[in-house]
């Protein structure tokens, strides 16, 4: 049986309430439900959840409004925080002072809000979770950004309600000229629900608002191109976009935040991890403590020392590593075991129309724009009413001035001001002089013109209050001028109210003004990630790296973005600090997850992922390979090849080996799978020979071997049988002259074209480049055609059909040849005829030798850049398309201006990077500029 309680009922003045009087039984379940719901709704609406319109909870709104009412504006002197808290508690917020002060402190912290709303002076807390000083010690005033939230509040833009004791009124919402809910985020726990909204970049949010003004049907994809993700006050990184997309689409999701780190090289080859930014809402002190606990408990291995060197300039947590520790592995362990990487659950719950609602990104933006449209409409109506009131008064003054003598006579004849006011109102005045303005000011019907005008009480009072100095000619002109300006303003306000497009244009203008005043660059970097698995491999950012190897056995990796593209002919910048007896021997680009197969002078193969190489700056020397690979005494690395990440696919790929003595061999790449820690035998080498290149290939490819003294040979891959073992010597690829050696191994696509067709194509290419209007175009020289006739028999003249010409054009490859003295050229691959292996090859440079020895000869495409490195470590990056196309017996053009005694030692191709304005300007200067930007 249900328990009951009794509740009192008010007495009926007409008589008793019955047998029980004013007592009525109520089921306890009903009373509990009703009371709990009342309490829950009070917490939800009046305490814990922000309003989608201004992004504020009641306590924050009351603080800002009380500061404005108290005159604590930006630019004015700071006032004691205790005074502000007292104003808020005494007038608007009937809660404890600690809650009010805590809310005000958070609005003043630049590490809590993306755009702080309170300008504080004193100790307002820190990233170490230190508490703020007592309110009697700190001072505060409104920030200018908060003034943008409060602006126009006195122009009837929002509704007001009585405060808790009905002694004054407070706003239900602030006018809010920017989407504060997204910009500064929010967090709160209500009854049965909670909200957790990240901060965003103000400029991006306003751009998204403008996008919706232009296209209200814009979808999530378009919005995310403008707002790619959150932007936290503390910067840091957000890994993966799936969580961001889910949060923006549904209002609910989870994203991974990471601290920003750098790896520094210290003395003796030791490395240090430097944490410069930490995730939002994370205590730096707790992070340092947790790292220390993990190091002591051996949850994170390889840490030798931990220091917090943070100061007023920013965060700097130094994690020194042991000599044999891998910085990347330690960093991944820190991500796994400490709050350096943490999940941020997004739950975009806010009050919309007084009701809690889970909102998507577009929902929030649309709600804000709808609110701003209402604010601007109410503001315009308010301004119109005030302008009309002022114009109405000015109209009466203008009428009085135009009948000055009559007005003075009437006033002098009156016994008192009341009589004078009545006389002014009762008289019918001649209004011919002001008739055009009457209709606009007094809202008369269009086209209505009157010659008689009667003054209102307000006009009569204004005339009686008129000072004598306003009766001078100059002052009378000012009245007329003000009246004209006011009527013009009335016309503009009416136009805004009569056209929604004009109203939205005002909205856009004000949004862009806020963007201009307060927008700052994005702080949080967004990173792509395929999944959230916590493995040492997957937690390493997938990024293109420039891998540099020196002749002395040093290796490093540098982010590809560190090398900026420039025009050819520059002097480059330092790409590796080398000793006088050392030089850069190999340079290529690979992802951090790419396996590298290292082949040594002993014919051994070793494997190492790119991320295992030390991350360095372009000027750093790197780390000795003997510390990375199990090399024996006197063993050196002579060739390096990148392999696919998935080892299961290796069985379908073939790999070519070439030695400097001209020997070649073909194996399956799977023959080099599961390489042991101490290496694997790769190829048997003759004494004095060494590997110069290892390349993946397919059955239908061609091989191009280039020698240092300017010979090259091209033959099909099928000329080399597929070897089953790894210990054989191989077969001859090219017959070398005395003193010559092979320098590069390249793989070209096989093309079915006769010698005559190649010659005809090259002639057609010259003709196209010499078309009218292109006489100055760079074209191959005559050797391009002559080289097609080197088969030892005359080349017949053939004419290519348009279809065949188009087919050959689509299959054409360009071969880049770089010489030691910095010269380079591009030549059509059709100039390199296909022969049988084992021959002497054909010429690949001019006879003068001015360009120097051949450094490399490789295929390139128009959408690639070329990185050249010298023996001394200078590096330059330039677009392959800027290298002139010449015949294969030409020296080409200067690509790299070298110093005395310098020569090009290594070349690599990378995806193209568009030169920016800065690099264009630098490359045009006479003095050689630096090529790398940090």
JSON list of N, CA and C in Angstrom, two decimals, residues 105 172 186 306 309 461 533 615 747 752 772 834 863 871 927:
[
{"chain": "A", "resi": 105, "resn": "UNK", "atom": "N", "xyz": [37.17, 33.86, -12.04]},
{"chain": "A", "resi": 105, "resn": "UNK", "atom": "CA", "xyz": [38.58, 33.51, -12.24]},
{"chain": "A", "resi": 105, "resn": "UNK", "atom": "C", "xyz": [38.75, 32.74, -13.55]},
{"chain": "A", "resi": 172, "resn": "UNK", "atom": "N", "xyz": [17.89, 38.15, -19.51]},
{"chain": "A", "resi": 172, "resn": "UNK", "atom": "CA", "xyz": [17.74, 36.71, -19.70]},
{"chain": "A", "resi": 172, "resn": "UNK", "atom": "C", "xyz": [18.88, 36.14, -20.53]},
{"chain": "A", "resi": 186, "resn": "UNK", "atom": "N", "xyz": [32.26, 25.03, -23.08]},
{"chain": "A", "resi": 186, "resn": "UNK", "atom": "CA", "xyz": [31.53, 25.00, -21.82]},
{"chain": "A", "resi": 186, "resn": "UNK", "atom": "C", "xyz": [31.64, 23.59, -21.24]},
{"chain": "A", "resi": 306, "resn": "UNK", "atom": "N", "xyz": [64.18, 14.19, -15.43]},
{"chain": "A", "resi": 306, "resn": "UNK", "atom": "CA", "xyz": [62.92, 14.91, -15.72]},
{"chain": "A", "resi": 306, "resn": "UNK", "atom": "C", "xyz": [62.97, 16.26, -15.05]},
{"chain": "A", "resi": 309, "resn": "UNK", "atom": "N", "xyz": [61.03, 23.12, -16.81]},
{"chain": "A", "resi": 309, "resn": "UNK", "atom": "CA", "xyz": [61.70, 24.40, -17.05]},
{"chain": "A", "resi": 309, "resn": "UNK", "atom": "C", "xyz": [60.73, 25.46, -17.57]},
{"chain": "A", "resi": 461, "resn": "UNK", "atom": "N", "xyz": [6.86, 71.51, -25.34]},
{"chain": "A", "resi": 461, "resn": "UNK", "atom": "CA", "xyz": [7.81, 71.60, -24.23]},
{"chain": "A", "resi": 461, "resn": "UNK", "atom": "C", "xyz": [9.22, 71.89, -24.75]},
{"chain": "A", "resi": 533, "resn": "UNK", "atom": "N", "xyz": [44.79, 2.55, -32.10]},
{"chain": "A", "resi": 533, "resn": "UNK", "atom": "CA", "xyz": [45.56, 1.48, -31.46]},
{"chain": "A", "resi": 533, "resn": "UNK", "atom": "C", "xyz": [46.82, 2.04, -30.84]},
{"chain": "A", "resi": 615, "resn": "UNK", "atom": "N", "xyz": [65.56, 11.88, -35.37]},
{"chain": "A", "resi": 615, "resn": "UNK", "atom": "CA", "xyz": [64.92, 13.07, -35.93]},
{"chain": "A", "resi": 615, "resn": "UNK", "atom": "C", "xyz": [65.81, 14.27, -35.63]},
{"chain": "A", "resi": 747, "resn": "UNK", "atom": "N", "xyz": [64.74, 2.39, -63.04]},
{"chain": "A", "resi": 747, "resn": "UNK", "atom": "CA", "xyz": [63.76, 1.51, -63.67]},
{"chain": "A", "resi": 747, "resn": "UNK", "atom": "C", "xyz": [62.83, 2.38, -64.50]},
{"chain": "A", "resi": 752, "resn": "UNK", "atom": "N", "xyz": [56.64, 0.11, -76.42]},
{"chain": "A", "resi": 752, "resn": "UNK", "atom": "CA", "xyz": [56.72, -0.56, -77.72]},
{"chain": "A", "resi": 752, "resn": "UNK", "atom": "C", "xyz": [56.77, 0.52, -78.81]},
{"chain": "A", "resi": 772, "resn": "UNK", "atom": "N", "xyz": [54.18, 28.80, -83.70]},
{"chain": "A", "resi": 772, "resn": "UNK", "atom": "CA", "xyz": [54.12, 30.28, -83.66]},
{"chain": "A", "resi": 772, "resn": "UNK", "atom": "C", "xyz": [53.79, 30.77, -82.26]},
{"chain": "A", "resi": 834, "resn": "UNK", "atom": "N", "xyz": [66.69, 0.86, -76.44]},
{"chain": "A", "resi": 834, "resn": "UNK", "atom": "CA", "xyz": [66.74, -0.42, -75.73]},
{"chain": "A", "resi": 834, "resn": "UNK", "atom": "C", "xyz": [67.68, -1.36, -76.47]},
{"chain": "A", "resi": 863, "resn": "UNK", "atom": "N", "xyz": [55.30, 16.70, -61.71]},
{"chain": "A", "resi": 863, "resn": "UNK", "atom": "CA", "xyz": [54.79, 17.02, -60.39]},
{"chain": "A", "resi": 863, "resn": "UNK", "atom": "C", "xyz": [55.73, 16.56, -59.29]},
{"chain": "A", "resi": 871, "resn": "UNK", "atom": "N", "xyz": [78.76, 17.31, -51.20]},
{"chain": "A", "resi": 871, "resn": "UNK", "atom": "CA", "xyz": [79.62, 16.56, -50.30]},
{"chain": "A", "resi": 871, "resn": "UNK", "atom": "C", "xyz": [79.77, 17.25, -48.95]},
{"chain": "A", "resi": 927, "resn": "UNK", "atom": "N", "xyz": [72.02, 37.99, -54.10]},
{"chain": "A", "resi": 927, "resn": "UNK", "atom": "CA", "xyz": [72.74, 37.26, -53.07]},
{"chain": "A", "resi": 927, "resn": "UNK", "atom": "C", "xyz": [72.04, 35.96, -52.79]}
]
